[in-house]
mmCIF file of C-alpha atoms in Angstrom:
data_model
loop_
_atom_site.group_PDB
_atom_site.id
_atom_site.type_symbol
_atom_site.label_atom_id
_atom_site.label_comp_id
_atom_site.label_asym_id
_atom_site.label_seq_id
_atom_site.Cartn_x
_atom_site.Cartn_y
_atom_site.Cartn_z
ATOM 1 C CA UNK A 7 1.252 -38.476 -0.963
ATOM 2 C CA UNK A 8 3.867 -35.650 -1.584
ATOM 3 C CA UNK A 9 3.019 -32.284 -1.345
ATOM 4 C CA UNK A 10 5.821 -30.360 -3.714
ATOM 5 C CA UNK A 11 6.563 -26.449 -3.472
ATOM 6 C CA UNK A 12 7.971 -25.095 -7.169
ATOM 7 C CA UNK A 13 8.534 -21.628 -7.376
ATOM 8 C CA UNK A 14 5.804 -20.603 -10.307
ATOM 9 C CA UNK A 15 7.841 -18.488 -12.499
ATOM 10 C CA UNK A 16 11.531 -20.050 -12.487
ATOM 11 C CA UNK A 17 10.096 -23.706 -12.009
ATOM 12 C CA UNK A 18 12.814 -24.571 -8.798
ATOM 13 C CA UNK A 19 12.071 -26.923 -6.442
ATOM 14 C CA UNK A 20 11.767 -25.441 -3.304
ATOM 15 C CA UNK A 21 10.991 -27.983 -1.124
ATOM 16 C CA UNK A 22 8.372 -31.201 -0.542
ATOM 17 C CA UNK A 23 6.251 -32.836 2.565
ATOM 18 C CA UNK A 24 6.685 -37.121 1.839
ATOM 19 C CA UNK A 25 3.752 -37.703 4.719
ATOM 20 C CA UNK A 26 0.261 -39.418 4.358
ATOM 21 C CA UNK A 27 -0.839 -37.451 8.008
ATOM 22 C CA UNK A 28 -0.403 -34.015 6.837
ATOM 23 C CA UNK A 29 -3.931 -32.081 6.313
ATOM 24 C CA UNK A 30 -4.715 -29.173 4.604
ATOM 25 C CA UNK A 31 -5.738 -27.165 7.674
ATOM 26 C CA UNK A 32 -1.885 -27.977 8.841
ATOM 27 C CA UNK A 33 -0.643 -26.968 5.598
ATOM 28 C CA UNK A 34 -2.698 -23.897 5.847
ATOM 29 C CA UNK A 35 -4.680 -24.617 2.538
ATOM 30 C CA UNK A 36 -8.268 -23.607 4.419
ATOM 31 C CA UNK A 37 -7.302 -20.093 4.645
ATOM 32 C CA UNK A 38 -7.001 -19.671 1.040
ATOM 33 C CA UNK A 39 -9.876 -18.406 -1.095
ATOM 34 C CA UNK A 40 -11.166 -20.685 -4.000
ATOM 35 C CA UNK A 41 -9.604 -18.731 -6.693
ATOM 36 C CA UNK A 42 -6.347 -18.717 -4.705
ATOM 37 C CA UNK A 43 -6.504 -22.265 -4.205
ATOM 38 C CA UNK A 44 -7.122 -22.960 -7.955
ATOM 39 C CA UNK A 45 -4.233 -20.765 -8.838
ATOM 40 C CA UNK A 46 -2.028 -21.824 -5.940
ATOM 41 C CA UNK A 47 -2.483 -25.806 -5.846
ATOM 42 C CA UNK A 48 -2.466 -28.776 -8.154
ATOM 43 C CA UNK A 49 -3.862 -31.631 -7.595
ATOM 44 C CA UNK A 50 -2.069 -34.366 -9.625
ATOM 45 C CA UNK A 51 -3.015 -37.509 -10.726
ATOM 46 C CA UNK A 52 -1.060 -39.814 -8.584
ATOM 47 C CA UNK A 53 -1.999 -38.144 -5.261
ATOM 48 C CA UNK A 54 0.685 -35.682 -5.147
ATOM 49 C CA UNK A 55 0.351 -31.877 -4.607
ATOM 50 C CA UNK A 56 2.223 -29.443 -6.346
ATOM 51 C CA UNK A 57 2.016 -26.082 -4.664
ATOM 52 C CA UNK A 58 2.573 -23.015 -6.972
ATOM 53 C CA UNK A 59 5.183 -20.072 -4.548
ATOM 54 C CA UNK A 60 7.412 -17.864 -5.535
ATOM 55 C CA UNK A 61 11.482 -18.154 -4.427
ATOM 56 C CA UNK A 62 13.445 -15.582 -2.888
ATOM 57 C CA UNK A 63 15.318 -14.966 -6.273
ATOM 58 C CA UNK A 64 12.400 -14.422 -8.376
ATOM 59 C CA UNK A 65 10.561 -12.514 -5.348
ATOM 60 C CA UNK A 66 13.730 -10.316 -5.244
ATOM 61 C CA UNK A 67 13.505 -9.922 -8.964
ATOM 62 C CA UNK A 68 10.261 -8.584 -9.182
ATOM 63 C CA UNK A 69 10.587 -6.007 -6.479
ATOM 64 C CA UNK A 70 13.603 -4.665 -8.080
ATOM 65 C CA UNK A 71 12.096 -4.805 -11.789
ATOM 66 C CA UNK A 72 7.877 -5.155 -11.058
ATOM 67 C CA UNK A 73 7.406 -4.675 -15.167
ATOM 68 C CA UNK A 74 8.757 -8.441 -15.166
ATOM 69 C CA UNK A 75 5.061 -9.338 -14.100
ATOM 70 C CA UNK A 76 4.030 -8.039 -17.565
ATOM 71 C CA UNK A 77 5.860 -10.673 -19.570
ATOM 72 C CA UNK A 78 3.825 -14.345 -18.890
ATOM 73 C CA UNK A 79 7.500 -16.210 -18.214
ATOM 74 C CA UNK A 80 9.499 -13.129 -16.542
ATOM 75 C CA UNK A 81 12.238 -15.827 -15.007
ATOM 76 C CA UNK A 82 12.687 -18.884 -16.959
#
């Protein structure tokens, strides 16, 4: 099982966990609300996670210009 970070708006990989022993409550997944979590993580077919953050870049982006969160693909 992976568990992949992509940042949602530009679609970058930011990172992934290759272990079988990570949990949830390591990952921090049990503090997130059920909306969050359906909004936030993806549970794929194979067994992989995809996990739904946003990269500096695009965070940086936004603050500077927040009517980007207006458009549905502000940073593609």
């Amino acid at each position: 099982m992976a568990v992949n970070y992509v940042c949602r708006h530009c679609k970058s990989a930011m990172g992934s966990i290759n272990s079988e022993h990570v949990s949830e409550i390591q990952l921090g997944f049990h503090f997130l609300t059920p909306e969050e979590r359906s909004d936030i993580i993806a549970y794929n077919p194979n067994g992989d996670v995809t996990v739904n953050v946003v990269c500096d870049y695009c965070r940086e982006a936004i603050e500077s210009n927040p009517e980007l969160l207006l458009v549905s693909n502000p940073l593609q």
